[in-house]
Coordinates of C-alpha atoms in Angstrom, one line a residue:
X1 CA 1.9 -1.8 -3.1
X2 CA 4.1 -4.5 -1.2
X3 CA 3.3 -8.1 -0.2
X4 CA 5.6 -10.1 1.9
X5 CA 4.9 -13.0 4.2
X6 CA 6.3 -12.4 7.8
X7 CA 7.4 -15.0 10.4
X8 CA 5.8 -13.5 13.7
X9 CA 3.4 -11.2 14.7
X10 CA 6.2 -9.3 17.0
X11 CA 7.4 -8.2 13.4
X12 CA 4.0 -6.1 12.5
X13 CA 3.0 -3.0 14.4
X14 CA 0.6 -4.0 17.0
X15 CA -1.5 -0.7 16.2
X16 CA -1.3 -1.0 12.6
X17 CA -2.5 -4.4 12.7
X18 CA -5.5 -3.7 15.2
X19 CA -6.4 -0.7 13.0
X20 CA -7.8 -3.6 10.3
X21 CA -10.2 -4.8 12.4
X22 CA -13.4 -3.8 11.8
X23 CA -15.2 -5.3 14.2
X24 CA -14.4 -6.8 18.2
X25 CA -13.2 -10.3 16.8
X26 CA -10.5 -11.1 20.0
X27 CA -8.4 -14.1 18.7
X28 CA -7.5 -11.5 15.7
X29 CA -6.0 -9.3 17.9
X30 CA -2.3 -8.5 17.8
X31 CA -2.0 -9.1 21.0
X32 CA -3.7 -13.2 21.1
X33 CA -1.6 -13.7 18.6
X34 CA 1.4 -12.4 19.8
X35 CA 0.5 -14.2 23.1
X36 CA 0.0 -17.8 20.9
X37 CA 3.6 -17.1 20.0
X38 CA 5.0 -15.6 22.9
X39 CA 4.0 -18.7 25.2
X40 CA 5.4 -21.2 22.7
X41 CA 1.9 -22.2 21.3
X42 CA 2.9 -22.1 17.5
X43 CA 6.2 -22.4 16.1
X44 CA 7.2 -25.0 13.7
X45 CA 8.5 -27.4 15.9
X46 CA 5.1 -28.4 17.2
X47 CA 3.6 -27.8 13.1
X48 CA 2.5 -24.0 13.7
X49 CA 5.0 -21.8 12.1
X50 CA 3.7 -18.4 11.9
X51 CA 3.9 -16.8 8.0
X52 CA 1.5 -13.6 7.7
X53 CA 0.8 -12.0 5.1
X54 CA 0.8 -8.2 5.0
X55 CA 0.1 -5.7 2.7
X56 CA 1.5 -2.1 2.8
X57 CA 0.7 1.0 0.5
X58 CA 3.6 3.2 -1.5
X59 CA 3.7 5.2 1.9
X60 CA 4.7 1.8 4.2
X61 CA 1.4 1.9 5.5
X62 CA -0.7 -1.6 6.3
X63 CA -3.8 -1.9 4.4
X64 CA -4.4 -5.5 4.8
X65 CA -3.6 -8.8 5.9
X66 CA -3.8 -12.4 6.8
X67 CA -3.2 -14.0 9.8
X68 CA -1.2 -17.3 8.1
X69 CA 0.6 -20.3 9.2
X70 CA 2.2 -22.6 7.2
X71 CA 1.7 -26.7 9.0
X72 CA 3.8 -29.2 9.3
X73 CA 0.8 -31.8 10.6
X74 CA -2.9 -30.9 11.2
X75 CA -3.0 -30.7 15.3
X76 CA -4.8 -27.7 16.5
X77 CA -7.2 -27.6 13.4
X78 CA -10.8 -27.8 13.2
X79 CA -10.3 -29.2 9.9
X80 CA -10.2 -33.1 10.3
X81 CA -8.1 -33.8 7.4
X82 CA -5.9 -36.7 8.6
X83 CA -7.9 -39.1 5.8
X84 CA -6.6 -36.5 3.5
X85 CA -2.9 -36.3 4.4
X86 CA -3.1 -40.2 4.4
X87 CA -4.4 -40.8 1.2
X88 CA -1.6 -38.1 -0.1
X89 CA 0.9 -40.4 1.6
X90 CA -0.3 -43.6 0.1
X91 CA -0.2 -41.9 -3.3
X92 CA 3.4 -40.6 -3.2
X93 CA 2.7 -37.3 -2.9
X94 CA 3.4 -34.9 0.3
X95 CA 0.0 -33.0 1.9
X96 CA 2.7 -31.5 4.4
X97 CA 3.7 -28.3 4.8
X98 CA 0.5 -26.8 4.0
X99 CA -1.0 -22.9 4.7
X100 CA -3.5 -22.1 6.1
X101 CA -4.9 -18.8 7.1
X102 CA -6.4 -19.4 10.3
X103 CA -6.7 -18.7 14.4
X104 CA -4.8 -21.4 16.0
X105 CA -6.4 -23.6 18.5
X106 CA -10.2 -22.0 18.1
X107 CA -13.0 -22.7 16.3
X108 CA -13.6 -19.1 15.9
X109 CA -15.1 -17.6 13.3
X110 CA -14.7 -14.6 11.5
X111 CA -12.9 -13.0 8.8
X112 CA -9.1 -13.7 7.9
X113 CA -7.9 -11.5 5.3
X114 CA -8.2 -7.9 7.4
X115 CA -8.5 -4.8 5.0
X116 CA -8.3 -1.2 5.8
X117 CA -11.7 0.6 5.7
X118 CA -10.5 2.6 3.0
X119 CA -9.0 -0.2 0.3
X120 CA -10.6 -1.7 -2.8
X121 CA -11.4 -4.8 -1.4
X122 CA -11.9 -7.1 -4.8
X123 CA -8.3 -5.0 -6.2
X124 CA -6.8 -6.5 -3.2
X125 CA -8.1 -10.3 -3.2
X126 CA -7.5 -10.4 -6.8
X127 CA -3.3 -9.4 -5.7
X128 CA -3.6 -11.5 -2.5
X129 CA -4.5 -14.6 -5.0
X130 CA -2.2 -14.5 -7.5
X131 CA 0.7 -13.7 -4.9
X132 CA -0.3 -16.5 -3.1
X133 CA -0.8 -19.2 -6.2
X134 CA 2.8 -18.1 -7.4
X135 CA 4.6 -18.3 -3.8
X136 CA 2.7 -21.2 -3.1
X137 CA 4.0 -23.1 -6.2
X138 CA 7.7 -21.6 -6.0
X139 CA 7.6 -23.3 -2.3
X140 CA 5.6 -26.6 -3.3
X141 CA 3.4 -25.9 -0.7

């Protein structure tokens, strides 16, 4: 099993991506996010630089991932944390760059690590985490 974090969407398969989706959530689609990036809607000059997360098998095949962004501010969230990243600041400490693992721009809900029907789910949390907690604190994000 590989993890690697991935700077745009145009660098996943479209149909391996879609192929985790199991069920008709549209802003998880390849192709919205691939149009947020195509049209100039996230990139990290305006804080949305893309950073997904995939997972592929011994075989190269994707069985899971997270649509991921790592933020430079908090525009486009529904996450009003501007108290937050204030009281960081007044503290000496930096809330910036932050991920998140989220649809830009939408309230939507639904789920945001995707999982091939046929994976151990928990297995693959459990990995996700720990990958995550360690890369997180390498990049002091």
């Amino acid at each position: 099993m590989q993890i690697q974090l991935v700077r745009s969407i145009l660098d996943i398969p479209a149909e391996a991506w879609d192929k985790l989706l199991q069920s008709d959530h549209i802003f998880l689609r390849h192709s919205f996010l691939q149009g947020l990036e195509q049209t100039g809607c996230v990139h990290a000059e305006i804080g949305w630089q893309p950073l997904h997360l995939t997972v592929t098998d011994t075989q190269g095949a994707l069985i899971a991932a997270m649509p991921m962004y790592l933020k430079f501010n908090s525009f486009g969230e529904f996450v009003f944390d501007w108290s937050w990243a204030e009281a960081y600041q007044q503290q000496g400490l930096n809330y910036y760059p932050k991920l998140v693992s989220a649809v830009p721009f939408t309230p939507a809900q639904g789920p945001r690590i995707l999982f091939h029907p046929e994976t151990d789910e928990n297995q693959l949390v459990a990995t996700i985490s720990q990958f995550l907690q360690e890369w997180c604190s390498r990049q002091k994000v």
